[in-house]
Coordinates of C-alpha atoms in Angstrom, one line a residue:
X10 CA 169.2 135.8 -101.7
X11 CA 167.3 137.3 -104.4
X12 CA 166.0 141.0 -103.7
X13 CA 162.9 139.5 -105.5
X14 CA 161.8 137.9 -102.7
X15 CA 161.6 141.0 -100.8
X16 CA 158.3 141.4 -102.3
X17 CA 157.0 138.4 -100.6
X18 CA 157.5 139.4 -96.6
X19 CA 154.6 139.8 -95.0
X20 CA 154.3 142.8 -92.8
X21 CA 154.0 142.8 -88.8
X22 CA 149.9 143.0 -88.5
X23 CA 149.0 146.4 -86.9
X24 CA 147.2 145.9 -83.6
X25 CA 146.8 149.4 -82.3
X26 CA 146.5 149.2 -78.3
X27 CA 143.1 150.7 -77.0
X28 CA 143.8 150.1 -73.4
X29 CA 144.2 153.8 -72.8
X30 CA 141.7 156.6 -74.6
X31 CA 143.9 159.9 -75.5
X32 CA 143.0 163.5 -75.1
X33 CA 143.6 164.4 -78.1
X34 CA 143.5 161.3 -80.7
X35 CA 146.2 160.0 -83.5
X36 CA 145.7 160.3 -87.7
X37 CA 146.3 157.2 -89.6
X38 CA 148.2 159.8 -91.7
X39 CA 151.0 160.6 -88.9
X40 CA 149.6 162.8 -86.3
X41 CA 150.7 161.4 -83.0
X42 CA 148.3 160.4 -80.1
X43 CA 148.0 163.3 -77.3
X44 CA 147.8 163.5 -73.2
X45 CA 147.2 166.4 -71.4
X46 CA 148.1 163.9 -67.9
X47 CA 149.2 160.4 -67.1
X48 CA 146.3 158.5 -66.1
X49 CA 145.4 158.2 -62.8
X50 CA 145.2 154.8 -62.8
X51 CA 147.7 153.1 -65.2
X52 CA 147.1 150.2 -67.0
X53 CA 148.5 147.0 -65.7
X54 CA 150.6 145.7 -68.9
X55 CA 151.7 142.3 -67.5
X56 CA 148.6 141.0 -65.4
X57 CA 149.6 137.6 -65.6
X58 CA 153.4 138.2 -64.0
X59 CA 157.1 139.2 -65.6
X60 CA 156.7 137.9 -69.3
X61 CA 160.3 137.0 -70.3
X62 CA 161.7 135.2 -67.0
X63 CA 164.8 132.7 -68.2
X64 CA 168.2 133.8 -68.6
X65 CA 169.5 137.1 -68.8
X66 CA 169.3 139.0 -71.9
X67 CA 172.6 141.3 -73.7
X68 CA 171.8 144.3 -75.8
X69 CA 174.4 146.9 -77.0
X70 CA 173.1 149.5 -77.9
X71 CA 174.2 153.7 -78.0
X72 CA 173.8 156.9 -76.2
X73 CA 173.1 160.5 -77.2
X74 CA 172.7 161.5 -73.3
X75 CA 175.4 160.7 -70.6
X76 CA 175.7 156.9 -69.7
X77 CA 173.2 156.5 -66.6
X78 CA 174.3 154.7 -63.5
X79 CA 175.2 150.9 -63.7
X80 CA 172.1 148.6 -62.6
X81 CA 173.4 148.1 -59.0
X82 CA 172.9 151.9 -58.5
X83 CA 170.1 152.2 -61.0
X84 CA 166.6 151.7 -59.2
X85 CA 165.0 152.5 -62.9
X86 CA 167.1 149.8 -64.3
X87 CA 166.2 147.4 -61.4
X88 CA 162.8 148.1 -61.8
X89 CA 162.5 147.5 -65.4
X90 CA 164.2 144.2 -65.2
X91 CA 161.8 143.1 -62.3
X92 CA 158.7 143.9 -64.5
X93 CA 160.4 142.1 -67.5
X94 CA 161.2 139.2 -65.4
X95 CA 165.2 138.8 -66.1
X96 CA 168.2 141.0 -66.0
X97 CA 169.0 143.1 -69.3
X98 CA 172.5 144.0 -69.5
X99 CA 172.7 147.1 -72.3
X100 CA 176.3 147.2 -73.6
X101 CA 176.0 151.0 -73.8
X102 CA 178.0 153.0 -76.5
X103 CA 178.4 156.8 -76.9
X104 CA 176.8 157.6 -80.4
X105 CA 180.3 158.8 -81.9
X106 CA 182.1 155.6 -81.2
X107 CA 179.2 152.9 -81.8
X108 CA 180.4 152.2 -85.6
X109 CA 183.5 151.5 -84.9
X110 CA 182.1 149.3 -81.8
X111 CA 179.7 147.8 -84.2
X112 CA 182.4 146.9 -86.8
X113 CA 184.6 145.2 -83.8
X114 CA 182.0 143.3 -82.6
X115 CA 180.9 141.6 -85.9
X116 CA 184.9 141.1 -87.3
X117 CA 185.1 139.5 -83.3
X118 CA 182.3 137.0 -83.8
X119 CA 180.8 137.1 -79.9
X120 CA 177.5 138.5 -80.4
X121 CA 175.3 140.2 -77.7
X122 CA 171.5 138.6 -78.2
X123 CA 170.9 142.1 -79.5
X124 CA 172.4 144.5 -81.4
X125 CA 171.1 147.9 -82.9
X126 CA 172.2 148.4 -86.7
X127 CA 172.2 151.9 -87.8
X128 CA 171.0 152.9 -91.3
X129 CA 174.7 153.6 -91.9
X130 CA 175.8 150.0 -91.2
X131 CA 177.6 148.6 -94.2
X132 CA 176.8 145.0 -95.4
X133 CA 173.7 144.9 -94.0
X134 CA 172.2 141.9 -95.9
X135 CA 174.7 140.0 -96.1
X136 CA 175.7 140.2 -92.4
X137 CA 172.2 139.5 -91.1
X138 CA 171.8 136.5 -93.2
X139 CA 174.8 135.1 -92.1
X140 CA 174.8 136.1 -88.2
X141 CA 171.6 136.9 -87.0
X142 CA 167.8 135.3 -87.0
X143 CA 164.9 135.9 -89.5
X144 CA 162.3 137.2 -87.4
X145 CA 159.2 136.0 -89.8
X146 CA 158.0 133.3 -88.5
X147 CA 157.6 134.8 -85.2
X148 CA 156.3 138.5 -86.3
X149 CA 155.4 138.2 -89.9
X150 CA 151.5 138.5 -90.5
X151 CA 149.2 137.3 -87.3
X152 CA 152.2 136.1 -85.8
X153 CA 153.2 139.2 -84.0
X154 CA 149.7 138.8 -82.3
X155 CA 151.6 136.7 -79.8
X156 CA 153.5 139.8 -78.9
X157 CA 150.7 142.7 -78.8
X158 CA 152.9 145.5 -78.1
X159 CA 154.9 144.8 -80.9
X160 CA 151.7 144.4 -82.9
X161 CA 151.1 148.0 -81.9
X162 CA 154.0 149.3 -83.6
X163 CA 152.6 151.4 -87.1
X164 CA 153.5 149.2 -90.3
X165 CA 155.6 151.9 -91.8
X166 CA 158.0 151.6 -89.3
X167 CA 158.9 147.9 -90.0
X168 CA 159.7 148.5 -93.4
X169 CA 163.4 149.3 -92.9
X170 CA 163.7 145.4 -91.1
X171 CA 163.1 143.9 -94.4
X172 CA 166.4 142.1 -96.1
X173 CA 166.9 138.6 -98.0
X174 CA 163.1 138.2 -97.9
X175 CA 162.6 138.1 -94.6
X176 CA 162.1 140.3 -91.4
X177 CA 165.4 140.8 -89.9
X178 CA 164.8 143.1 -86.8
X179 CA 162.9 145.4 -84.6
X180 CA 162.1 148.8 -85.4
X181 CA 162.3 152.0 -83.1
X182 CA 159.5 154.0 -84.1
X183 CA 159.8 157.6 -84.5
X184 CA 157.2 160.3 -85.3
X185 CA 156.3 160.8 -89.1
X186 CA 156.5 164.5 -88.9
X187 CA 160.1 164.7 -88.8
X188 CA 161.7 168.0 -87.7
X189 CA 160.2 171.4 -86.8
X190 CA 160.9 175.1 -87.3
X191 CA 161.0 176.3 -83.9
X192 CA 160.2 179.4 -82.5
X193 CA 160.4 181.7 -79.4
X194 CA 156.8 182.5 -79.1
X195 CA 157.9 184.3 -76.1
X196 CA 160.2 186.7 -78.2
X197 CA 157.6 186.9 -81.3
X198 CA 154.9 187.8 -78.7
X199 CA 157.0 190.6 -77.1
X200 CA 157.3 192.1 -80.6
X201 CA 153.9 191.7 -81.7
X202 CA 155.0 189.5 -84.8
X203 CA 152.5 186.8 -86.6
X204 CA 154.9 183.6 -86.6
X205 CA 153.0 182.1 -89.6
X206 CA 154.3 183.7 -92.7
X207 CA 152.0 183.6 -95.7
X208 CA 155.1 183.2 -98.0
X209 CA 158.8 183.5 -98.5
X210 CA 158.5 187.6 -98.7
X211 CA 156.7 187.4 -95.1
X212 CA 159.3 185.0 -93.9
X213 CA 162.1 187.4 -94.7
X214 CA 160.4 190.2 -93.3
X215 CA 159.8 188.3 -90.4
X216 CA 163.2 187.2 -90.1
X217 CA 164.6 191.1 -90.1
X218 CA 161.7 191.9 -87.4
X219 CA 163.5 189.0 -85.4
X220 CA 167.0 190.4 -85.9
X221 CA 169.3 193.0 -84.2
X222 CA 172.9 192.3 -85.6
X223 CA 173.9 195.5 -83.1
X224 CA 173.1 193.2 -80.2
X225 CA 174.0 189.8 -81.7
X226 CA 170.2 188.8 -82.1
X227 CA 169.4 186.9 -85.4
X228 CA 166.1 185.3 -86.7
X229 CA 168.2 181.9 -87.8
X230 CA 171.6 180.2 -86.6
X231 CA 172.4 177.2 -89.3
X232 CA 172.1 178.2 -92.9
X233 CA 171.4 174.5 -94.0
X234 CA 168.5 173.7 -92.2
X235 CA 167.1 177.3 -92.7
X236 CA 167.5 176.6 -96.6
X237 CA 165.4 172.9 -95.9
X238 CA 163.0 175.3 -94.9
X239 CA 163.2 177.6 -98.0
X240 CA 162.7 174.4 -99.8
X241 CA 160.1 173.3 -98.0
X242 CA 158.4 176.3 -99.4
X243 CA 159.6 175.7 -102.7
X244 CA 157.6 172.1 -102.5
X245 CA 161.3 170.0 -102.8
X246 CA 161.3 166.4 -103.0
X247 CA 162.3 165.3 -99.6
X248 CA 165.6 163.6 -100.1
X249 CA 165.3 160.9 -102.8
X250 CA 161.8 161.0 -105.2
X251 CA 160.4 158.5 -106.8
X252 CA 158.2 158.3 -110.0
X253 CA 157.3 155.2 -111.9
X254 CA 160.3 153.4 -110.0
X255 CA 162.5 156.2 -110.9
X256 CA 164.6 157.9 -108.4
X257 CA 165.7 161.7 -108.3
X258 CA 167.7 163.3 -105.4
X259 CA 166.5 166.4 -104.3
X260 CA 169.7 168.4 -105.3
X261 CA 168.9 167.7 -108.9
X262 CA 166.2 169.5 -109.0
X263 CA 168.2 172.4 -110.2
X264 CA 165.8 175.3 -111.2
X265 CA 164.2 174.5 -107.4
X266 CA 167.4 174.4 -105.5
X267 CA 168.6 177.9 -107.7
X268 CA 165.6 179.1 -106.5
X269 CA 166.0 178.3 -102.9
X270 CA 169.4 179.3 -102.5
X271 CA 168.9 182.9 -104.2
X272 CA 166.6 183.1 -101.5
X273 CA 169.3 182.4 -99.1
X274 CA 171.1 184.6 -100.2
X275 CA 168.7 187.4 -99.6
X276 CA 168.6 186.4 -96.1
X277 CA 172.3 186.4 -95.5
X278 CA 172.6 189.4 -97.3
X279 CA 169.8 190.9 -95.1
X280 CA 172.1 189.7 -92.0
X281 CA 169.1 187.6 -90.6
X282 CA 171.3 184.8 -90.1
X283 CA 174.1 184.6 -87.7
X284 CA 177.7 185.4 -89.6
X285 CA 179.1 182.2 -87.1
X286 CA 176.5 179.8 -88.5
X287 CA 178.4 179.0 -91.6
X288 CA 181.3 177.9 -89.3
X289 CA 180.5 176.7 -86.2
X290 CA 179.0 173.4 -85.2
X291 CA 177.1 172.1 -82.1
X292 CA 176.0 175.8 -81.0
X293 CA 172.6 176.1 -82.5
X294 CA 170.6 174.7 -79.9
X295 CA 172.0 177.0 -76.7
X296 CA 171.7 180.1 -79.2
X297 CA 167.9 179.1 -79.8
X298 CA 167.5 178.6 -75.9
X299 CA 169.3 181.8 -75.0
X300 CA 167.7 184.1 -77.7
X301 CA 170.3 184.4 -79.4
X302 CA 168.5 183.4 -82.6
X303 CA 164.8 183.0 -82.4
X304 CA 164.1 180.4 -85.3
X305 CA 165.8 176.6 -85.2
X306 CA 164.8 174.1 -87.5
X307 CA 165.4 170.9 -85.0
X308 CA 164.0 167.7 -84.4
X309 CA 160.2 167.7 -82.9
X310 CA 161.2 165.7 -79.6
X311 CA 163.7 168.7 -78.9
X312 CA 160.4 170.4 -78.2
X313 CA 160.3 168.9 -74.5
X314 CA 163.9 169.4 -74.5
X315 CA 164.1 173.0 -74.7
X316 CA 161.4 173.6 -72.2
X317 CA 163.2 171.3 -69.9
X318 CA 166.7 172.9 -70.4
X319 CA 166.2 176.3 -70.7
X320 CA 162.7 177.5 -69.4
X321 CA 163.6 176.7 -65.7
X322 CA 166.0 179.9 -65.9
X323 CA 164.0 181.8 -67.7
X324 CA 160.1 181.2 -67.1
X325 CA 158.7 183.4 -69.8
X326 CA 160.8 180.9 -72.7
X327 CA 157.8 179.9 -74.6
X328 CA 157.9 177.6 -78.1
X329 CA 155.7 177.2 -81.0
X330 CA 156.4 175.4 -84.3
X331 CA 156.5 176.8 -88.2
X332 CA 154.9 174.6 -91.1
X333 CA 156.4 176.1 -94.3
X334 CA 154.0 178.3 -96.4
X335 CA 154.5 178.2 -100.0
X336 CA 157.3 180.6 -101.5
X337 CA 154.9 182.8 -103.5
X338 CA 151.7 181.9 -101.2
X339 CA 149.3 179.1 -100.7
X340 CA 150.5 175.8 -99.2
X341 CA 154.0 175.0 -98.6
X342 CA 155.2 171.3 -97.4
X343 CA 156.6 169.6 -94.7
X344 CA 159.5 166.7 -95.3
X345 CA 158.4 164.1 -93.4
X346 CA 161.2 162.1 -90.8
X347 CA 161.9 158.5 -91.1
X348 CA 159.4 155.9 -89.3
X349 CA 162.0 154.3 -87.4
X350 CA 165.7 155.3 -86.3
X351 CA 167.3 152.1 -86.5
X352 CA 166.4 148.3 -86.0
X353 CA 167.8 145.6 -83.6
X354 CA 168.6 142.3 -84.7
X355 CA 168.7 139.7 -82.9
X356 CA 171.5 136.7 -83.3
X357 CA 170.8 133.4 -84.3
X358 CA 169.3 131.3 -81.7
X359 CA 167.4 128.3 -80.6
X360 CA 163.3 129.0 -81.0
X361 CA 163.1 129.1 -77.4
X362 CA 165.6 131.6 -76.7
X363 CA 164.4 134.0 -79.6
X364 CA 161.0 133.9 -78.2
X365 CA 162.4 134.8 -74.9
X366 CA 164.2 137.7 -76.1
X367 CA 161.2 138.9 -78.1
X368 CA 158.6 138.9 -75.1
X369 CA 161.5 140.7 -73.2
X370 CA 161.3 143.4 -76.6
X371 CA 157.4 143.6 -76.6
X372 CA 157.6 144.6 -72.9
X373 CA 160.2 147.3 -74.2
X374 CA 157.0 148.7 -76.6
X375 CA 154.8 148.8 -73.4
X376 CA 152.9 152.0 -74.3
X377 CA 152.0 155.2 -72.6
X378 CA 148.9 154.8 -70.1
X379 CA 150.2 151.6 -68.5
X380 CA 152.2 151.0 -65.7
X381 CA 155.0 149.3 -67.5
X382 CA 155.5 152.6 -69.5
X383 CA 155.4 154.7 -66.8
X384 CA 158.1 152.8 -65.1
X385 CA 160.6 152.6 -68.2
X386 CA 160.3 156.3 -68.7
X387 CA 160.4 157.4 -65.1
X388 CA 161.3 154.9 -62.9
X389 CA 160.2 154.5 -59.1
X390 CA 158.0 157.2 -57.5
X391 CA 159.7 159.0 -54.7
X392 CA 163.1 157.7 -55.8
X393 CA 163.2 158.4 -59.5
X394 CA 160.4 160.8 -59.8
X395 CA 157.5 162.6 -57.7
X396 CA 154.0 163.0 -58.9
X397 CA 152.6 166.4 -59.5
X398 CA 148.9 165.5 -60.0
X399 CA 148.7 162.2 -61.9
X400 CA 151.5 163.7 -63.8
X401 CA 155.6 162.0 -63.2
X402 CA 157.9 164.6 -63.0
X403 CA 161.9 163.5 -62.6
X404 CA 163.9 164.6 -59.9
X405 CA 168.1 164.6 -60.3
X406 CA 168.3 161.4 -59.7
X407 CA 166.0 160.0 -62.0
X408 CA 166.9 162.4 -64.9
X409 CA 170.7 160.4 -64.8
X410 CA 168.7 157.2 -64.6
X411 CA 166.3 157.9 -67.2
X412 CA 168.8 158.0 -69.8
X413 CA 169.0 154.1 -69.7
X414 CA 168.3 153.7 -73.5
X415 CA 165.7 151.0 -73.5
X416 CA 164.4 153.3 -76.8
X417 CA 167.4 152.2 -78.6
X418 CA 166.4 148.4 -78.1
X419 CA 162.5 149.3 -79.2
X420 CA 159.9 151.2 -77.8
X421 CA 156.6 151.8 -77.9
X422 CA 155.1 154.6 -80.5
X423 CA 155.8 158.0 -79.4
X424 CA 152.9 160.3 -78.1
X425 CA 152.6 164.0 -77.6
X426 CA 152.8 164.3 -73.5
X427 CA 154.7 166.8 -71.3
X428 CA 154.2 166.2 -68.0
X429 CA 155.3 169.3 -66.8
X430 CA 153.3 172.0 -68.1
X431 CA 149.2 170.0 -69.8
X432 CA 149.0 173.2 -72.6
X433 CA 152.2 172.0 -74.4
X434 CA 150.6 168.7 -76.0
X435 CA 148.2 170.5 -77.5
X436 CA 150.3 173.0 -79.4
X437 CA 152.5 170.2 -80.4
X438 CA 149.3 168.5 -81.4
X439 CA 148.5 171.9 -84.0
X440 CA 151.6 171.6 -85.4
X441 CA 151.5 167.9 -86.3
X442 CA 148.1 168.3 -88.0
X443 CA 149.3 171.1 -90.1
X444 CA 152.5 169.4 -91.3
X445 CA 150.9 166.0 -91.7
X446 CA 148.4 167.6 -94.2
X447 CA 151.2 168.6 -96.3
X448 CA 153.9 166.3 -95.8
X449 CA 156.2 164.7 -98.1
X450 CA 157.8 161.4 -97.9
X451 CA 161.2 159.9 -98.3
X452 CA 160.8 157.6 -101.7
X453 CA 164.0 156.2 -100.1
X454 CA 162.2 154.8 -96.7
X455 CA 162.7 150.9 -96.4
X456 CA 165.2 150.7 -99.5
X457 CA 169.0 149.7 -99.1
X458 CA 172.0 151.2 -101.2
X459 CA 175.4 149.9 -100.2
X460 CA 177.0 152.5 -102.2
X461 CA 175.1 155.0 -100.5
X462 CA 175.9 153.4 -96.8
X463 CA 179.3 153.6 -97.7
X464 CA 180.1 156.6 -99.8
X465 CA 176.8 158.6 -99.9
X466 CA 177.0 160.5 -96.4
X467 CA 180.7 162.1 -97.3
X468 CA 179.8 162.9 -100.8
X469 CA 176.9 164.7 -99.7
X470 CA 178.3 166.4 -97.1
X471 CA 181.2 167.6 -99.3
X472 CA 178.5 169.4 -101.6
X473 CA 176.6 170.8 -98.3
X474 CA 179.7 172.3 -96.7
X475 CA 181.4 173.3 -100.2
X476 CA 179.2 174.9 -103.1
X477 CA 176.1 174.7 -101.4
X478 CA 176.7 177.0 -98.6
X479 CA 179.4 178.4 -100.6
X480 CA 176.9 180.0 -102.7
X481 CA 174.4 181.3 -100.1
X482 CA 177.0 183.4 -98.5
X483 CA 178.5 184.4 -102.1
X484 CA 181.9 182.7 -101.8
X485 CA 180.8 180.4 -104.5
X486 CA 179.4 180.5 -108.1
X487 CA 176.7 178.4 -109.1
X488 CA 179.1 176.7 -111.6
X489 CA 180.4 175.5 -109.0
X490 CA 177.7 174.0 -107.6
X491 CA 177.0 172.4 -111.1
X492 CA 180.3 171.3 -111.3
X493 CA 180.0 169.5 -107.6
X494 CA 176.8 167.8 -108.8
X495 CA 178.0 166.3 -111.9
X496 CA 180.7 165.0 -110.0
X497 CA 178.5 163.5 -107.2
X498 CA 176.7 161.8 -110.3
X499 CA 179.3 160.1 -111.7
X500 CA 180.7 159.0 -108.6
X501 CA 178.3 157.8 -106.4
X502 CA 174.8 159.4 -107.6
X503 CA 174.3 157.4 -110.1
X504 CA 174.9 153.8 -108.2
X505 CA 173.0 155.0 -105.5
X506 CA 170.2 155.7 -107.9
X507 CA 170.5 152.3 -109.7
X508 CA 170.7 150.7 -105.8
X509 CA 167.4 152.1 -105.1
X510 CA 165.7 151.5 -108.6
X511 CA 166.6 148.0 -108.1
X512 CA 165.7 147.3 -104.6
X513 CA 162.1 149.6 -105.3
X514 CA 161.1 146.8 -108.2
X515 CA 162.3 144.0 -105.3
X516 CA 159.6 145.6 -103.3
X517 CA 156.7 146.0 -105.6
X518 CA 157.1 143.0 -108.0

């Protein structure tokens, strides 16, 4: 299929759901709707009964959490199936094993009805064209209005589904504001510190005030993500930047990068970064939760996760979100996240079957405030959760059942809501307003490069874990970084750049 055909694809109409009024209204710029409480009388998502009656539907998707109990012992899963009108069989694969399972399934040819495609899946255009359904006749333009909850998904989330001149999947929408520089608000308050530094100098002083190496207390843990935050101060490109169709990778802006790395060297010298941060993996969340570090740059959804994981054993724990200031003052910037985690493609099938599967997926996108959303996220009252006022609080059984990865098939737009504490959503809303005000989007979102998919990740990791962190810690020179970047350009970088420029041109005529 010629790439030029992508420019002719009409994305699904965007028809926002208006059945529930948010307490904190979202914005078109990317601030999410916020809710203090779940509605006392949830809106009926399907007043005419189960929408997808018919044969069972098989989905293959991944999971980051422990695998939930099977449907025979999972009341949440049973309830979702009943609401949808058919048995939805989820083949649930741990995230670390998913790429291998995906490749074996594609090669074997025995495909599920719906299959998650990660952004790292190779040969996407060819695979989709050969084995999966072009959903344009069902979803393009006004056609999506037959599936009103899919029409409620933001337009931007659909951009990663365009291949071969068609719409080849359903998005898994995620919030626009990306990551957060979380800070332990309780620790900051205890020390009478200001969590809103106005420049790098004040940020460094805040980090010094939060650190006490003699007691194994540090401001930051992961040096790489701390560097991201410093680069936001310097108004760096977010991954790939674009100007008039010409693309550049963020580390190619060497003057800005050197200024950021020199700032990181100051932080390392000041002993505000955990000394094990350069060598360990997977410890940073625990360090933040137990107070060993006071700042951690992490995905925005971690806000609720931290509170649920660590507040029960530390009732004083409190969390806030920091937006990068300008390096020398004024406003900084904030890197946007991807608008969709991945996409779900449907294998080729007769029209009647495709429509049934889409009706089931429309049910999995029923939005916050509906009875279907409540059931999908929290399960059955008395069995999976208990009410605190009108808010659902998962019990231990529900905590296990609710890991059913329906959100890795598709999902409703995310919202700001924490049922255990109504004061959390306003703080998240305030952070999002500040972040969206200085948001920097990724120019490569919705584009495809086979080189980046197959080789780009490894090439980036070699730079990040080698000369980039080496320079921060004083173990390598600036020349080492320059040599690594030169090698990156010749081996993969220039090819990735050419792929993105070609794909960008195809979408912009």
